[in-house]
């Protein structure tokens, strides 16, 4: 996962334009359907053909082709999959994690019976251990009452279910010779008792672990865990914990069951972990005490061993991560899922906007050795140092690690590859059976992508990890992306991809794209949607596959698509062909615009000239800004010194427009000057409205490169990108020439680049696979358009059965699954009358799988 600093990566609702603009939704197929089932009373069907080519053999599909990518983003670990209910259980929160944090975040002093005292987080020689340094010191003033602290959990509170059991534990010590009694209770925010209080007595001035069990007597989503001490003296508390007893697979220190079960229902072939941006950002130094680096790249040795000895870290996404869910738990989860583990280790080149290469040979050697030690931890015998640690943690049997990725979305390809090569050579020398995976940066194209792939091909790297997040339009236009990849070159690990929203239109475009992944299964060996999890009250990124709050979880529309494909993959592609939709595309039309992103800029001498030489717009701003319309209230636009100036260097997406949306075949010329800020300036053309336009983003990505981006219904995609830096105070001559669907761009009189936007967004996609286990053909059809697709299917031979199993996902393009309603869910039916040739009408806005006995 990569944070996007360019405007092309920040948006909310997305769409597909005319292909998906209607809200039409047909009824699901009946339980027993005719060969022409799927037809409805809506628009007249369009006719298509789908024929199997029995003369050719398609590629095998790996058992692990589809998997899941897990990153601790959107509170996916603490407060999410990791079942711990106490937030900041070891009092380690700090402003370095989040400016709003203190060591007492989520805690509050409480007292009853008139007791008084004090609660202070300290870091001194009395701590529990060196790697988890803070603890809570309670000073008690005696008397009959009780004094202590209460924890409010994550978000609105601790969620408990009536009748469920919960395991409490705490590490504690006291200076009282007779011991200090603790009363542990669960109440809701209004003070209602949720479970009978439990009493434990702390004895001795050495740290010891104390436990108790609760059975909830009421339901609540606002629970509070209180720990109250009675008497006098001083009590130390650390690692205050509350777990549901019913974790996934009933494992201690385990996982939230409903979330883990939803992941397991996908039947993933692999689990990529632990990230993502948190893998390779921050310091690459090890945990050092007392002067530890609070923002460290994810280093596996910090995350194993007893949980009370694991340090915490500042999560890249703006909160604290406890490492309670660490490498051992990830390996265990992969095993429980039946998935291959695919860990990712830092390459000493930071990505995700940091873009720094660490030049420290000794530190590089240490990380390489750590990676070799990781392989030993996963696969080594119990007699080895790290295999022995795995055994002591409860797993003598090796985890069977076979693949490992080095790095994540590095934007410095040469620096990355130099370090990657050191890792690769060391791993292959000691563990030749381990496949070492590289990556191609944070986007689907551009100079970083091209250079990364060049280096990987030249070095014969076995697999390259690609990441991209794009509009639905891009996914429909790029179904053939991997058709032209070199079959003898590195294989593709599509480690992160998604259409940027969670509506059904997005899931449909992803489904259409996935037919192309399967068709190219000899190139694309692994693929995983991202991100996996998101807490509704702590979301840094959207879209996400599975959403949850403290008590409920639900799959997005994309989850339903991923589950359908992952549970019906097949073993081999059966070559097939289908007719296409006639492409209708006229010239690029639209008005013009000016914008900025985290930058102040000035524009002058704007002129639009038709191809025939006629002046369509001329503005030197001597008469004010009357020809321009502000698309929003963002930014501070005004005429200053004869130029149109946007003065707010922090405002984003400050678009102003001028002209006629019907304009076509024109030249746009202007002068632009960056005045201050992080990036450059944006020149828009083909503007139909705020969600449908092109713009030339000069000095984007923190002023490191420029790109032309196309926006369709708010979703952006990159059409052309080059390294470019915009100088502050320098005036640039900018020209955009639009002819039909061809665009040429000039900067200071020199051609900067050109492109033709003529890719068809095909709304009807298909792939056919064979399932050797069941002896079935799986015909997979995605119909993105608002028109049903009446399809004449030719199987090439008579099937064994005239009845097929049908699974359909169908609904309105804007449909979104929520906690309270899941309109996009699979509908099961049967299709009768199947023969060597038959007709089936695939509903509008649908994904349909037909399973036919060969």
XYZ file of N, CA, C and O in Angstrom, residues 603-607 617-625 627-628 639-644:
88
model
N -1.366 32.123 -13.030
C -1.597 31.839 -14.443
C -1.852 33.142 -15.186
O -2.464 34.083 -14.645
N -1.418 33.195 -16.443
C -1.627 34.403 -17.238
C -1.676 34.032 -18.722
O -1.228 32.944 -19.126
N -2.212 34.976 -19.511
C -2.244 34.877 -20.977
C -2.800 33.528 -21.445
O -2.169 32.798 -22.216
N -3.983 33.204 -20.952
C -4.636 31.965 -21.357
C -5.313 32.186 -22.710
O -6.077 33.144 -22.893
N -5.031 31.292 -23.650
C -5.609 31.438 -24.984
C -5.995 30.059 -25.514
O -5.209 29.111 -25.455
N -11.081 31.471 -26.709
C -10.937 32.122 -25.398
C -9.613 32.864 -25.373
O -8.580 32.332 -25.807
N -9.637 34.093 -24.850
C -8.407 34.853 -24.652
C -8.572 35.654 -23.378
O -9.530 36.425 -23.242
N -7.664 35.440 -22.417
C -7.817 36.103 -21.124
C -6.449 36.431 -20.540
O -5.660 35.537 -20.228
N -6.164 37.739 -20.433
C -4.947 38.168 -19.731
C -5.286 38.714 -18.356
O -4.447 39.300 -17.684
N -6.543 38.548 -17.945
C -7.059 38.882 -16.617
C -7.026 40.387 -16.316
O -7.111 40.803 -15.158
N -6.910 41.183 -17.384
C -6.969 42.633 -17.175
C -8.371 43.084 -16.809
O -8.554 44.151 -16.207
N -9.372 42.241 -17.165
C -10.759 42.572 -16.821
C -11.276 41.733 -15.655
O -12.490 41.566 -15.480
N -10.381 41.131 -14.863
C -10.796 40.347 -13.716
C -10.930 38.864 -14.041
O -10.389 38.371 -15.032
N -11.687 38.147 -13.221
C -11.792 36.687 -13.325
C -13.161 36.237 -13.813
O -13.552 35.080 -13.639
N -14.458 35.303 -16.534
C -14.628 34.205 -17.488
C -14.455 32.829 -16.845
O -14.629 31.815 -17.529
N -14.143 32.794 -15.578
C -13.794 31.535 -14.910
C -14.824 31.184 -13.841
O -15.358 32.044 -13.153
N -7.368 37.816 -8.858
C -6.455 38.451 -9.803
C -5.493 39.349 -9.042
O -5.922 40.211 -8.263
N -4.196 39.123 -9.249
C -3.151 39.921 -8.607
C -2.106 40.293 -9.650
O -1.566 39.413 -10.343
N -1.833 41.586 -9.780
C -0.793 42.063 -10.687
C -0.973 41.516 -12.101
O -0.016 41.105 -12.773
N -2.226 41.467 -12.546
C -2.511 41.054 -13.906
C -2.434 39.571 -14.161
O -2.400 39.129 -15.317
N -2.404 38.736 -13.107
C -2.381 37.272 -13.249
C -3.455 36.673 -12.355
O -3.902 37.288 -11.380
N -3.874 35.454 -12.689
C -4.874 34.749 -11.877
C -4.114 33.855 -10.907
O -3.436 32.910 -11.316
